[in-house]
Coordinates of C-alpha atoms and ligand atoms in Angstrom, one line a residue:
M28 CA 5.9 -37.2 6.5
F29 CA 7.8 -34.3 4.8
T30 CA 6.0 -31.1 5.7
I31 CA 5.9 -27.6 4.4
D32 CA 4.9 -24.7 6.7
A33 CA 4.0 -21.6 4.6
H34 CA 4.2 -19.1 7.4
L35 CA 6.8 -18.5 10.1
D36 CA 8.3 -15.3 11.4
L37 CA 11.7 -16.8 12.2
S38 CA 13.8 -13.7 11.8
M39 CA 11.4 -11.6 13.9
N40 CA 11.8 -14.1 16.7
A41 CA 15.6 -14.0 16.3
L42 CA 15.9 -10.2 16.3
E43 CA 13.0 -8.9 18.3
W44 CA 12.4 -11.7 20.7
N45 CA 16.2 -12.4 20.9
R46 CA 15.8 -16.1 20.4
D47 CA 18.7 -18.2 19.1
L48 CA 16.6 -20.5 17.0
R49 CA 19.4 -23.1 16.7
L50 CA 18.7 -24.1 20.3
P51 CA 16.0 -26.6 21.4
V52 CA 12.7 -25.0 22.3
S53 CA 13.3 -26.0 26.0
A54 CA 16.6 -24.1 26.1
I55 CA 15.0 -21.0 24.6
N56 CA 12.1 -21.1 27.1
Q57 CA 14.4 -21.7 30.0
R58 CA 16.4 -18.6 29.2
E59 CA 13.1 -16.5 29.0
T60 CA 11.8 -17.6 32.4
G61 CA 10.7 -14.5 34.4
L62 CA 10.6 -12.2 31.3
T63 CA 7.3 -10.3 30.9
D64 CA 8.0 -8.0 28.0
K65 CA 6.1 -10.2 25.5
P66 CA 3.0 -12.3 26.1
D67 CA 4.6 -15.5 24.8
R68 CA 7.8 -15.4 26.9
A69 CA 9.0 -18.9 27.8
K70 CA 6.2 -20.3 25.7
A71 CA 8.0 -20.7 22.4
V72 CA 7.1 -23.8 20.3
V73 CA 9.3 -23.1 17.2
S74 CA 13.1 -23.6 16.7
L75 CA 15.2 -25.1 14.0
P76 CA 15.9 -28.5 15.8
E77 CA 12.1 -28.9 16.4
L78 CA 11.4 -28.1 12.7
R79 CA 13.8 -30.9 11.7
K80 CA 12.3 -33.3 14.3
G81 CA 8.9 -32.6 12.8
Q82 CA 10.2 -33.1 9.2
V83 CA 9.3 -29.5 8.4
G84 CA 12.1 -29.3 5.9
L85 CA 10.7 -26.3 4.0
V86 CA 9.1 -23.1 5.4
V87 CA 8.1 -19.8 4.0
A88 CA 9.9 -17.4 6.3
T89 CA 9.1 -13.7 6.7
Q90 CA 10.6 -10.3 6.8
I91 CA 8.3 -8.0 8.7
A92 CA 8.4 -4.3 9.6
R93 CA 5.5 -2.0 9.8
Y94 CA 5.5 1.8 9.1
V95 CA 3.1 3.8 11.3
A96 CA 1.9 7.3 10.5
P97 CA 1.3 9.7 13.4
G98 CA -1.8 8.7 15.2
N99 CA -1.5 5.0 14.3
N100 CA -1.1 3.2 17.7
L101 CA 0.1 -0.1 16.3
P102 CA 3.7 -1.0 17.0
G103 CA 5.9 0.1 14.0
W104 CA 8.6 2.3 12.6
H105 CA 8.2 6.0 12.1
S106 CA 9.6 6.0 8.6
P107 CA 9.6 3.5 5.7
E108 CA 13.5 3.8 5.7
Q109 CA 13.6 2.5 9.3
A110 CA 11.3 -0.3 8.3
W111 CA 13.5 -1.2 5.3
A112 CA 16.6 -1.2 7.6
Q113 CA 14.8 -3.6 10.0
T114 CA 14.1 -6.0 7.1
Q115 CA 17.7 -5.8 6.0
G116 CA 18.7 -7.0 9.5
Q117 CA 16.3 -9.8 9.1
V118 CA 17.9 -10.8 5.8
A119 CA 21.3 -10.7 7.5
W120 CA 20.1 -13.2 10.1
Y121 CA 18.8 -15.6 7.4
K122 CA 22.2 -15.3 5.6
A123 CA 24.0 -16.0 8.9
M124 CA 21.9 -19.2 9.4
E125 CA 22.9 -20.2 5.9
E126 CA 26.5 -19.7 6.7
A127 CA 26.1 -21.8 9.8
G128 CA 24.6 -24.6 7.7
E129 CA 21.3 -24.4 9.6
M130 CA 19.1 -23.1 6.7
V131 CA 19.2 -22.8 2.9
Q132 CA 17.4 -20.3 0.7
I133 CA 15.0 -21.8 -1.8
H134 CA 14.4 -19.3 -4.6
D135 CA 14.0 -21.1 -7.9
L136 CA 13.0 -24.5 -9.4
E137 CA 16.5 -25.9 -9.2
S138 CA 17.1 -25.1 -5.5
L139 CA 13.6 -26.4 -4.7
N140 CA 14.1 -29.7 -6.5
S141 CA 17.6 -30.3 -5.0
H142 CA 16.3 -29.5 -1.5
I143 CA 13.4 -32.0 -1.9
L144 CA 15.9 -34.6 -3.0
L145 CA 18.0 -33.9 0.0
W146 CA 15.1 -34.3 2.4
E147 CA 14.1 -37.6 0.6
S148 CA 17.6 -38.9 1.0
H149 CA 18.8 -41.2 3.8
I150 CA 20.9 -38.5 5.4
P151 CA 19.7 -38.1 9.0
D152 CA 17.1 -35.2 9.3
E153 CA 19.1 -33.7 12.3
V154 CA 21.8 -32.6 9.9
K155 CA 19.7 -31.4 7.0
P156 CA 19.3 -27.6 6.6
V157 CA 15.8 -26.2 6.8
G158 CA 14.9 -24.6 3.5
Y159 CA 13.3 -21.2 3.5
I160 CA 11.4 -19.2 0.9
L161 CA 11.7 -15.5 1.7
S162 CA 8.5 -13.6 2.0
L163 CA 7.5 -10.1 3.2
E164 CA 4.5 -9.7 5.5
G165 CA 3.2 -6.2 4.9
A166 CA 5.0 -4.2 2.2
D167 CA 5.5 -0.9 4.2
S168 CA 9.2 -1.4 4.2
I169 CA 9.5 -1.3 0.4
V170 CA 10.5 2.4 0.5
T171 CA 9.8 2.8 -3.2
V172 CA 8.5 0.3 -5.8
E173 CA 12.0 0.3 -7.2
H174 CA 13.2 -1.3 -3.9
L175 CA 11.3 -4.5 -4.9
E176 CA 13.8 -5.4 -7.6
R177 CA 16.6 -5.1 -5.0
A178 CA 14.6 -7.4 -2.6
H179 CA 14.0 -9.9 -5.4
A180 CA 17.7 -9.9 -6.0
Y181 CA 18.4 -11.1 -2.4
G182 CA 15.7 -13.8 -2.8
L183 CA 12.3 -12.3 -1.9
R184 CA 9.7 -14.5 -3.6
A185 CA 6.3 -13.6 -2.0
V186 CA 4.8 -10.4 -0.7
G187 CA 1.7 -9.8 1.4
P188 CA 1.0 -6.1 0.7
A189 CA -0.7 -5.5 4.0
H190 CA -0.5 -6.7 7.6
Y191 CA -2.6 -5.3 10.5
G192 CA -4.1 -1.8 10.0
P193 CA -3.6 0.8 7.3
G194 CA -0.6 0.2 5.0
R195 CA 1.4 2.2 2.5
Y196 CA 0.4 -0.1 -0.4
A197 CA -2.8 -1.8 0.8
Q198 CA -5.2 -1.9 3.8
G199 CA -4.9 -4.8 6.2
T200 CA -6.7 -6.7 8.9
D201 CA -9.1 -4.5 10.9
A202 CA -8.7 -1.7 8.4
T203 CA -10.9 -0.9 5.3
G204 CA -10.3 0.7 2.0
L205 CA -8.7 0.3 -1.4
M206 CA -5.1 -0.1 -2.4
G207 CA -4.8 3.1 -4.5
P208 CA -2.3 3.9 -7.3
K209 CA 0.8 3.0 -5.2
G210 CA -0.7 -0.4 -4.5
H211 CA -1.4 -1.0 -8.2
A212 CA 2.2 0.0 -9.1
L213 CA 3.4 -2.5 -6.5
L214 CA 1.3 -5.3 -7.9
K215 CA 2.5 -4.5 -11.4
E216 CA 6.1 -4.7 -10.3
M217 CA 5.5 -8.0 -8.4
E218 CA 4.0 -9.4 -11.6
R219 CA 7.0 -8.4 -13.6
L220 CA 9.4 -10.0 -11.1
N221 CA 7.2 -13.1 -10.8
I222 CA 6.7 -12.5 -7.0
I223 CA 3.8 -14.4 -5.5
L224 CA 1.0 -12.3 -4.1
D225 CA 0.2 -13.4 -0.5
A226 CA -3.5 -12.5 -0.1
T227 CA -3.4 -13.0 3.6
H228 CA -4.2 -9.9 5.8
L229 CA -5.7 -7.9 3.0
C230 CA -8.9 -6.3 4.1
D231 CA -12.0 -7.2 2.0
D232 CA -11.8 -4.0 -0.1
S233 CA -8.1 -4.4 -0.9
F234 CA -8.5 -8.2 -1.3
W235 CA -11.0 -7.9 -4.2
E236 CA -9.1 -5.0 -5.7
A237 CA -5.8 -6.9 -5.6
L238 CA -7.3 -10.0 -7.2
D239 CA -8.8 -7.8 -9.9
H240 CA -5.5 -6.2 -10.8
F241 CA -3.0 -9.0 -10.3
N242 CA -2.4 -11.6 -13.0
G243 CA 0.5 -13.5 -11.3
H244 CA 0.5 -16.4 -8.8
I245 CA -1.6 -16.0 -5.7
W246 CA -1.5 -17.9 -2.4
A247 CA -2.8 -17.2 1.1
S248 CA 0.0 -18.2 3.5
H249 CA -2.0 -18.3 6.8
N250 CA -5.7 -17.9 6.8
N251 CA -8.8 -19.7 8.3
C252 CA -12.5 -19.6 7.6
R253 CA -14.9 -16.8 8.5
A254 CA -17.8 -19.3 8.5
L255 CA -16.3 -20.9 11.6
V256 CA -14.8 -17.8 13.3
N257 CA -16.5 -14.6 12.2
H258 CA -13.7 -12.0 11.9
N259 CA -12.5 -9.8 9.0
R260 CA -9.1 -11.5 9.3
Q261 CA -10.7 -14.7 8.1
Y262 CA -11.9 -15.6 4.6
S263 CA -15.6 -15.6 3.6
D264 CA -16.8 -18.5 1.5
A265 CA -16.9 -16.2 -1.6
Q266 CA -13.2 -15.3 -1.0
I267 CA -12.2 -18.9 -0.6
K268 CA -14.2 -19.8 -3.8
E269 CA -12.3 -17.0 -5.8
L270 CA -8.9 -18.1 -4.4
V271 CA -9.7 -21.7 -5.5
N272 CA -10.7 -20.4 -9.0
R273 CA -7.3 -18.6 -9.2
G274 CA -5.4 -21.8 -8.3
A275 CA -4.4 -20.5 -4.8
V276 CA -3.3 -22.7 -1.9
I277 CA -4.5 -21.6 1.6
G278 CA -2.3 -22.3 4.6
L279 CA -4.2 -23.2 7.7
A280 CA -3.1 -21.1 10.7
L281 CA -2.7 -22.4 14.3
D282 CA -3.4 -19.2 16.2
A283 CA -6.1 -20.1 18.6
W284 CA -8.2 -17.0 18.2
M285 CA -8.6 -17.7 14.5
M286 CA -9.5 -21.4 15.2
V287 CA -12.3 -21.2 17.9
P288 CA -14.9 -18.4 18.3
N289 CA -15.0 -16.0 21.2
W290 CA -11.3 -16.3 22.1
V291 CA -10.3 -13.6 24.6
R292 CA -6.6 -12.8 24.3
G293 CA -4.7 -13.2 27.5
T294 CA -7.7 -14.8 29.3
S295 CA -8.9 -17.9 27.3
T296 CA -6.8 -21.1 27.4
P297 CA -6.5 -23.7 24.6
R298 CA -7.9 -26.4 26.9
G299 CA -10.7 -24.2 28.2
M300 CA -11.7 -23.4 24.6
H301 CA -11.3 -27.0 23.3
C302 CA -8.8 -25.7 20.8
N303 CA -6.8 -28.7 19.4
L304 CA -5.6 -29.8 16.0
E305 CA -9.1 -31.3 15.3
V306 CA -10.3 -27.7 15.0
M307 CA -7.7 -27.1 12.2
V308 CA -9.2 -30.1 10.4
D309 CA -12.6 -28.4 10.7
H310 CA -11.3 -25.3 8.9
L311 CA -9.5 -27.3 6.2
D312 CA -12.5 -29.5 5.7
H313 CA -14.6 -26.4 5.1
I314 CA -12.2 -25.2 2.4
C315 CA -12.1 -28.7 0.8
Q316 CA -16.0 -28.8 0.7
I317 CA -16.0 -25.4 -1.1
A318 CA -13.3 -26.5 -3.5
G319 CA -14.6 -30.0 -4.1
N320 CA -11.1 -31.4 -3.7
T321 CA -8.0 -31.3 -1.4
L322 CA -5.8 -29.3 -3.8
H323 CA -6.0 -25.9 -2.1
I324 CA -5.0 -26.5 1.5
G325 CA -1.7 -26.6 3.3
V326 CA -0.1 -25.7 6.6
G327 CA 0.7 -22.0 7.3
S328 CA 1.0 -22.4 11.1
D329 CA 2.2 -18.9 12.2
L330 CA 3.3 -20.8 15.4
D331 CA 5.9 -18.1 16.2
G332 CA 3.7 -15.1 15.3
A333 CA 4.0 -13.3 18.6
F334 CA 2.2 -16.1 20.4
G335 CA 3.2 -19.6 21.6
K336 CA 1.9 -22.4 23.8
E337 CA -0.6 -20.1 25.5
Q338 CA -2.5 -19.5 22.3
C339 CA -2.1 -22.5 20.1
P340 CA -3.8 -26.0 20.0
Y341 CA -3.2 -27.7 23.3
D342 CA -1.9 -30.9 21.5
I343 CA 1.1 -28.9 20.2
E344 CA 4.1 -28.9 22.6
T345 CA 6.4 -27.9 19.8
I346 CA 6.1 -27.4 16.0
A347 CA 7.3 -31.0 15.6
D348 CA 3.7 -32.0 16.6
L349 CA 2.5 -31.0 13.1
Q350 CA 3.3 -34.7 12.5
K351 CA 0.1 -35.5 14.4
I352 CA -2.0 -34.0 11.5
P353 CA -1.8 -37.0 9.1
A354 CA -3.4 -39.3 11.6
L355 CA -6.2 -36.8 12.3
L356 CA -6.9 -36.5 8.6
E357 CA -7.0 -40.2 8.2
K358 CA -9.5 -40.5 11.0
R359 CA -11.8 -38.0 9.2
G360 CA -11.7 -40.2 6.1
Y361 CA -9.0 -38.4 4.0
Q362 CA -7.0 -40.7 1.7
K363 CA -3.2 -41.0 1.7
Q364 CA -3.0 -38.8 -1.4
D365 CA -5.1 -36.1 0.2
I366 CA -2.9 -36.1 3.3
Q367 CA 0.2 -35.8 1.2
N368 CA -1.4 -32.9 -0.7
M369 CA -2.1 -31.1 2.7
M370 CA 1.3 -31.7 4.3
H371 CA 3.5 -30.7 1.3
G372 CA 2.1 -31.6 -2.2
N373 CA -0.1 -28.6 -2.8
W374 CA 2.6 -26.1 -1.9
M375 CA 5.1 -28.0 -4.1
R376 CA 2.8 -28.1 -7.0
F377 CA 2.1 -24.4 -6.6
L378 CA 5.8 -23.5 -6.4
R379 CA 6.8 -25.7 -9.4
N380 CA 4.1 -24.1 -11.4
A381 CA 4.9 -20.5 -10.3
W382 CA 8.6 -21.1 -10.9
G383 CA 8.2 -22.7 -14.3
G384 CA 8.3 -26.4 -13.7
Ligands
LIG10 ZN1 0.2 -12.8 9.9

Protein backbone atom coordinates (compact mmCIF):
# COMPACT_ATOMS: atom_id res chain seq x y z
CA MET A 1 0.00 0.00 0.00
CA PHE A 2 1.27 3.48 -0.88
CA THR A 3 2.74 4.93 2.30
CA ILE A 4 3.68 8.39 3.52
CA ASP A 5 6.27 8.81 6.28
CA ALA A 6 6.06 12.29 7.79
CA HIS A 7 9.41 12.30 9.53
CA LEU A 8 12.83 11.27 8.30
CA ASP A 9 16.18 13.02 8.79
CA LEU A 10 17.60 11.93 5.43
CA SER A 11 20.03 14.80 4.82
CA MET A 12 21.38 14.59 8.38
CA ASN A 13 22.21 10.93 7.72
CA ALA A 14 23.83 11.78 4.42
CA LEU A 15 26.01 14.59 5.75
CA GLU A 16 26.63 13.86 9.45
CA TRP A 17 26.55 10.03 9.35
CA ASN A 18 28.20 10.00 5.91
CA ARG A 19 25.63 7.58 4.49
CA ASP A 20 25.09 7.31 0.74
CA LEU A 21 21.36 6.71 0.91
CA ARG A 22 21.19 5.51 -2.68
CA LEU A 23 22.70 2.23 -1.49
CA PRO A 24 20.83 -0.71 0.03
CA VAL A 25 20.79 -0.64 3.84
CA SER A 26 23.01 -3.75 3.88
CA ALA A 27 25.77 -1.94 1.98
CA ILE A 28 25.54 1.13 4.23
CA ASN A 29 25.82 -1.05 7.32
CA GLN A 30 28.64 -3.14 5.93
CA ARG A 31 30.72 -0.02 5.40
CA GLU A 32 30.08 1.12 9.00
CA THR A 33 31.23 -2.13 10.59
CA GLY A 34 33.62 -1.35 13.44
CA LEU A 35 32.74 2.36 13.68
CA THR A 36 31.83 3.52 17.19
CA ASP A 37 31.35 7.29 16.78
CA LYS A 38 27.52 7.03 16.76
CA PRO A 39 25.30 4.61 18.71
CA ASP A 40 23.54 3.40 15.56
CA ARG A 41 26.58 2.60 13.43
CA ALA A 42 25.98 -0.43 11.19
CA LYS A 43 22.36 -0.49 12.40
CA ALA A 44 20.73 1.71 9.74
CA VAL A 45 17.23 0.74 8.58
CA VAL A 46 16.56 3.57 6.10
CA SER A 47 17.78 4.15 2.56
CA LEU A 48 16.16 5.19 -0.71
CA PRO A 49 15.93 1.67 -2.21
CA GLU A 50 14.28 0.40 1.02
CA LEU A 51 11.78 3.27 0.91
CA ARG A 52 10.82 2.26 -2.63
CA LYS A 53 10.62 -1.40 -1.64
CA GLY A 54 8.20 -0.42 1.13
CA GLN A 55 6.17 1.78 -1.22
CA VAL A 56 7.04 4.77 0.93
CA GLY A 57 6.80 7.07 -2.05
CA LEU A 58 6.46 10.32 -0.14
CA VAL A 59 8.27 11.50 2.98
CA VAL A 60 8.58 14.67 4.98
CA ALA A 61 12.34 15.14 5.12
CA THR A 62 14.12 17.48 7.47
CA GLN A 63 16.77 20.08 7.64
CA ILE A 64 18.13 20.13 11.18
CA ALA A 65 20.81 22.22 12.91
CA ARG A 66 20.71 23.44 16.48
CA TYR A 67 22.24 26.60 17.93
CA VAL A 68 23.69 26.22 21.42
CA ALA A 69 24.39 29.15 23.72
CA PRO A 70 27.37 28.92 26.10
CA GLY A 71 26.53 26.47 28.88
CA ASN A 72 24.14 24.42 26.74
CA ASN A 73 25.70 20.96 26.55
CA LEU A 74 23.52 19.62 23.74
CA PRO A 75 25.33 19.08 20.44
CA GLY A 76 24.94 22.12 18.23
CA TRP A 77 26.48 25.11 16.46
CA HIS A 78 27.90 28.12 18.28
CA SER A 79 26.14 30.67 16.06
CA PRO A 80 22.84 30.76 14.14
CA GLU A 81 24.86 31.56 10.99
CA GLN A 82 26.76 28.26 11.29
CA ALA A 83 23.46 26.44 11.81
CA TRP A 84 22.01 28.15 8.71
CA ALA A 85 25.06 27.09 6.67
CA GLN A 86 24.60 23.49 7.83
CA THR A 87 20.97 23.53 6.65
CA GLN A 88 22.07 24.94 3.28
CA GLY A 89 24.39 21.98 2.86
CA GLN A 90 21.42 19.75 3.59
CA VAL A 91 19.38 21.48 0.88
CA ALA A 92 22.29 20.97 -1.52
CA TRP A 93 22.19 17.22 -0.80
CA TYR A 94 18.43 17.02 -1.50
CA LYS A 95 19.00 18.94 -4.76
CA ALA A 96 21.80 16.53 -5.71
CA MET A 97 19.43 13.59 -5.13
CA GLU A 98 16.91 15.32 -7.39
CA GLU A 99 19.52 15.74 -10.11
CA ALA A 100 20.36 12.04 -9.76
CA GLY A 101 16.66 11.18 -10.27
CA GLU A 102 16.47 9.60 -6.80
CA MET A 103 14.13 12.14 -5.18
CA VAL A 104 11.70 14.84 -6.22
CA GLN A 105 10.61 17.85 -4.19
CA ILE A 106 6.89 18.12 -3.49
CA HIS A 107 6.00 21.71 -2.64
CA ASP A 108 2.54 22.48 -3.99
CA LEU A 109 -0.73 20.89 -5.01
CA GLU A 110 0.37 20.31 -8.59
CA SER A 111 3.61 18.53 -7.70
CA LEU A 112 1.74 16.49 -5.06
CA ASN A 113 -0.97 15.35 -7.45
CA SER A 114 1.40 14.43 -10.26
CA HIS A 115 3.64 12.52 -7.84
CA ILE A 116 0.67 10.51 -6.52
CA LEU A 117 -0.32 9.70 -10.12
CA LEU A 118 3.23 8.52 -10.81
CA TRP A 119 3.17 6.19 -7.80
CA GLU A 120 -0.27 4.87 -8.84
CA SER A 121 1.05 4.13 -12.34
CA HIS A 122 2.38 0.80 -13.57
CA ILE A 123 5.96 2.04 -13.75
CA PRO A 124 8.03 -0.27 -11.49
CA ASP A 125 8.52 1.20 -7.99
CA GLU A 126 12.31 0.66 -8.20
CA VAL A 127 12.64 3.47 -10.74
CA LYS A 128 10.22 5.94 -9.17
CA PRO A 129 11.74 8.92 -7.34
CA VAL A 130 10.92 9.27 -3.64
CA GLY A 131 8.98 12.49 -3.13
CA TYR A 132 10.01 14.73 -0.26
CA ILE A 133 8.39 17.67 1.45
CA LEU A 134 11.05 19.85 3.02
CA SER A 135 10.67 20.53 6.72
CA LEU A 136 12.83 22.19 9.37
CA GLU A 137 13.19 20.48 12.76
CA GLY A 138 14.01 23.26 15.21
CA ALA A 139 14.09 26.81 13.83
CA ASP A 140 17.40 27.93 15.40
CA SER A 141 19.06 28.10 11.97
CA ILE A 142 16.59 30.75 10.74
CA VAL A 143 19.06 33.56 11.43
CA THR A 144 16.38 36.26 11.25
CA VAL A 145 12.66 35.94 10.59
CA GLU A 146 13.40 37.36 7.10
CA HIS A 147 15.39 34.19 6.31
CA LEU A 148 12.12 32.26 6.35
CA GLU A 149 11.04 33.76 3.03
CA ARG A 150 14.32 32.60 1.47
CA ALA A 151 13.77 29.14 2.89
CA HIS A 152 10.22 29.08 1.55
CA ALA A 153 11.61 29.99 -1.89
CA TYR A 154 13.79 26.84 -1.97
CA GLY A 155 10.83 24.71 -0.88
CA LEU A 156 10.51 24.75 2.91
CA ARG A 157 6.90 23.87 3.73
CA ALA A 158 6.84 22.93 7.44
CA VAL A 159 8.65 24.20 10.53
CA GLY A 160 8.91 22.79 14.02
CA PRO A 161 10.05 25.83 16.01
CA ALA A 162 11.88 23.75 18.63
CA HIS A 163 13.80 20.47 18.96
CA TYR A 164 15.49 19.33 22.20
CA GLY A 165 16.28 21.94 24.82
CA PRO A 166 16.00 25.73 24.75
CA GLY A 167 15.61 27.23 21.28
CA ARG A 168 15.89 30.69 19.75
CA TYR A 169 12.18 30.80 18.84
CA ALA A 170 10.57 28.27 21.21
CA GLN A 171 11.41 25.84 23.99
CA GLY A 172 11.64 22.17 23.15
CA THR A 173 11.66 18.69 24.65
CA ASP A 174 13.03 18.60 28.24
CA ALA A 175 12.92 22.42 28.41
CA THR A 176 10.16 24.67 29.74
CA GLY A 177 8.97 28.18 29.02
CA LEU A 178 7.24 30.38 26.50
CA MET A 179 8.14 31.32 22.94
CA GLY A 180 8.49 35.05 23.50
CA PRO A 181 8.18 37.88 20.93
CA LYS A 182 10.66 36.33 18.47
CA GLY A 183 8.66 33.12 18.47
CA HIS A 184 5.46 35.07 17.82
CA ALA A 185 7.11 36.88 14.89
CA LEU A 186 8.19 33.52 13.46
CA LEU A 187 4.66 32.12 13.72
CA LYS A 188 3.26 35.22 12.03
CA GLU A 189 5.69 34.90 9.12
CA MET A 190 4.94 31.16 8.82
CA GLU A 191 1.26 32.01 8.62
CA ARG A 192 1.91 34.61 5.89
CA LEU A 193 3.95 32.13 3.84
CA ASN A 194 1.49 29.26 4.50
CA ILE A 195 4.17 27.16 6.19
CA ILE A 196 2.78 24.27 8.25
CA LEU A 197 3.43 24.43 12.00
CA ASP A 198 4.92 21.15 13.23
CA ALA A 199 3.90 21.01 16.90
CA THR A 200 6.25 18.11 17.63
CA HIS A 201 8.99 18.79 20.22
CA LEU A 202 7.38 21.95 21.62
CA CYS A 203 7.45 21.86 25.42
CA ASP A 204 4.04 22.14 27.04
CA ASP A 205 4.31 25.90 27.66
CA SER A 206 5.39 26.67 24.10
CA PHE A 207 2.90 24.16 22.66
CA TRP A 208 -0.14 25.89 24.13
CA GLU A 209 1.24 29.32 23.34
CA ALA A 210 1.94 28.35 19.72
CA LEU A 211 -1.56 26.97 19.25
CA ASP A 212 -3.02 30.15 20.73
CA HIS A 213 -1.09 32.39 18.34
CA PHE A 214 -1.02 30.41 15.10
CA ASN A 215 -3.96 30.37 12.70
CA GLY A 216 -2.42 28.31 9.91
CA HIS A 217 -2.23 24.55 9.36
CA ILE A 218 -0.86 22.41 12.19
CA TRP A 219 0.45 18.86 12.21
CA ALA A 220 2.60 16.83 14.57
CA SER A 221 5.04 14.92 12.41
CA HIS A 222 6.33 12.39 14.98
CA ASN A 223 4.71 12.04 18.37
CA ASN A 224 3.34 9.33 20.65
CA CYS A 225 1.07 9.29 23.71
CA ARG A 226 1.97 10.38 27.24
CA ALA A 227 -0.80 8.15 28.61
CA LEU A 228 1.23 5.12 27.46
CA VAL A 229 4.79 6.39 28.03
CA ASN A 230 4.92 9.24 30.52
CA HIS A 231 7.44 11.80 29.25
CA ASN A 232 7.21 15.49 28.28
CA ARG A 233 8.21 14.53 24.69
CA GLN A 234 4.82 12.79 24.36
CA TYR A 235 1.35 14.31 24.07
CA SER A 236 -1.11 14.43 26.93
CA ASP A 237 -4.71 13.54 26.13
CA ALA A 238 -5.61 17.25 26.35
CA GLN A 239 -2.97 18.10 23.73
CA ILE A 240 -4.19 15.31 21.44
CA LYS A 241 -7.76 16.54 21.83
CA GLU A 242 -6.75 20.10 20.91
CA LEU A 243 -4.75 18.92 17.89
CA VAL A 244 -7.75 16.92 16.70
CA ASN A 245 -9.95 20.01 17.12
CA ARG A 246 -7.49 21.95 14.98
CA GLY A 247 -7.58 19.37 12.19
CA ALA A 248 -4.04 18.11 12.82
CA VAL A 249 -2.63 14.76 11.81
CA ILE A 250 -0.24 13.09 14.26
CA GLY A 251 2.54 10.85 12.92
CA LEU A 252 3.29 7.82 15.08
CA ALA A 253 7.01 7.52 15.85
CA LEU A 254 8.94 4.25 15.94
CA ASP A 255 11.63 5.24 18.43
CA ALA A 256 11.52 2.49 21.07
CA TRP A 257 11.87 4.75 24.11
CA MET A 258 8.73 6.63 23.03
CA MET A 259 6.80 3.40 22.49
CA VAL A 260 7.40 1.34 25.64
CA PRO A 261 7.83 2.67 29.20
CA ASN A 262 11.11 2.42 31.15
CA TRP A 263 13.40 2.15 28.13
CA VAL A 264 17.04 2.62 29.14
CA ARG A 265 19.10 3.99 26.24
CA GLY A 266 22.03 1.80 25.29
CA THR A 267 20.90 -0.98 27.65
CA SER A 268 17.34 -2.01 26.79
CA THR A 269 16.73 -4.12 23.71
CA PRO A 270 13.60 -4.12 21.54
CA ARG A 271 12.99 -7.83 22.16
CA GLY A 272 13.70 -7.55 25.89
CA MET A 273 11.15 -4.70 26.12
CA HIS A 274 8.59 -6.40 23.84
CA CYS A 275 8.75 -3.44 21.49
CA ASN A 276 7.17 -4.35 18.18
CA LEU A 277 4.80 -2.75 15.69
CA GLU A 278 1.81 -3.86 17.79
CA VAL A 279 2.91 -1.24 20.32
CA MET A 280 2.61 1.44 17.65
CA VAL A 281 -0.96 0.28 17.07
CA ASP A 282 -1.61 0.77 20.83
CA HIS A 283 -0.53 4.41 20.53
CA LEU A 284 -2.51 5.11 17.37
CA ASP A 285 -5.51 3.36 18.88
CA HIS A 286 -5.31 5.71 21.87
CA ILE A 287 -5.40 8.73 19.54
CA CYS A 288 -8.32 7.28 17.54
CA GLN A 289 -10.28 6.68 20.77
CA ILE A 290 -9.81 10.34 21.74
CA ALA A 291 -10.67 11.57 18.24
CA GLY A 292 -13.57 9.19 17.78
CA ASN A 293 -12.33 8.43 14.25
CA THR A 294 -9.24 7.42 12.26
CA LEU A 295 -8.71 10.80 10.57
CA HIS A 296 -5.86 12.16 12.69
CA ILE A 297 -3.19 9.46 12.57
CA GLY A 298 -0.36 8.68 10.21
CA VAL A 299 3.19 7.39 10.13
CA GLY A 300 6.05 9.66 11.23
CA SER A 301 8.59 6.96 11.84
CA ASP A 302 11.80 8.92 12.62
CA LEU A 303 13.57 5.63 11.83
CA ASP A 304 16.82 7.42 10.93
CA GLY A 305 16.71 9.90 13.83
CA ALA A 306 20.10 9.03 15.38
CA PHE A 307 18.98 5.49 16.14
CA GLY A 308 18.42 2.32 14.15
CA LYS A 309 17.88 -1.38 14.63
CA GLU A 310 19.03 -1.21 18.28
CA GLN A 311 16.17 1.13 19.23
CA CYS A 312 13.20 0.40 16.98
CA PRO A 313 10.50 -2.31 16.89
CA TYR A 314 12.16 -5.72 16.54
CA ASP A 315 9.90 -6.63 13.62
CA ILE A 316 11.51 -3.87 11.54
CA GLU A 317 14.60 -4.95 9.62
CA THR A 318 14.36 -1.99 7.27
CA ILE A 319 11.83 0.78 6.69
CA ALA A 320 10.24 -1.43 4.00
CA ASP A 321 8.65 -3.32 6.92
CA LEU A 322 6.20 -0.45 7.40
CA GLN A 323 4.19 -2.63 4.99
CA LYS A 324 3.50 -4.94 7.95
CA ILE A 325 1.29 -2.26 9.52
CA PRO A 326 -1.88 -2.76 7.42
CA ALA A 327 -2.20 -6.43 8.49
CA LEU A 328 -1.72 -5.49 12.15
CA LEU A 329 -4.46 -2.86 11.87
CA GLU A 330 -6.76 -5.33 10.20
CA LYS A 331 -6.16 -7.78 13.05
CA ARG A 332 -7.29 -5.07 15.52
CA GLY A 333 -10.53 -4.61 13.61
CA TYR A 334 -9.71 -1.55 11.54
CA GLN A 335 -11.51 -1.38 8.19
CA LYS A 336 -9.85 -0.94 4.82
CA GLN A 337 -10.67 2.78 4.70
CA ASP A 338 -9.19 3.32 8.19
CA ILE A 339 -6.00 1.56 7.13
CA GLN A 340 -5.70 3.70 4.00
CA ASN A 341 -6.24 6.80 6.15
CA MET A 342 -3.37 5.76 8.39
CA MET A 343 -0.91 4.77 5.67
CA HIS A 344 -1.37 7.82 3.41
CA GLY A 345 -4.91 9.22 3.24
CA ASN A 346 -4.79 11.54 6.23
CA TRP A 347 -1.51 13.19 5.25
CA MET A 348 -2.80 13.59 1.68
CA ARG A 349 -6.07 15.16 2.80
CA PHE A 350 -4.14 17.48 5.13
CA LEU A 351 -1.73 18.58 2.39
CA ARG A 352 -4.43 19.10 -0.23
CA ASN A 353 -6.34 21.22 2.24
CA ALA A 354 -3.24 23.18 3.32
CA TRP A 355 -2.17 23.77 -0.27
CA GLY A 356 -5.57 24.79 -1.52
CA GLY A 357 -7.06 21.64 -3.04
ZN1 LIG B 1 12.49 14.60 16.41
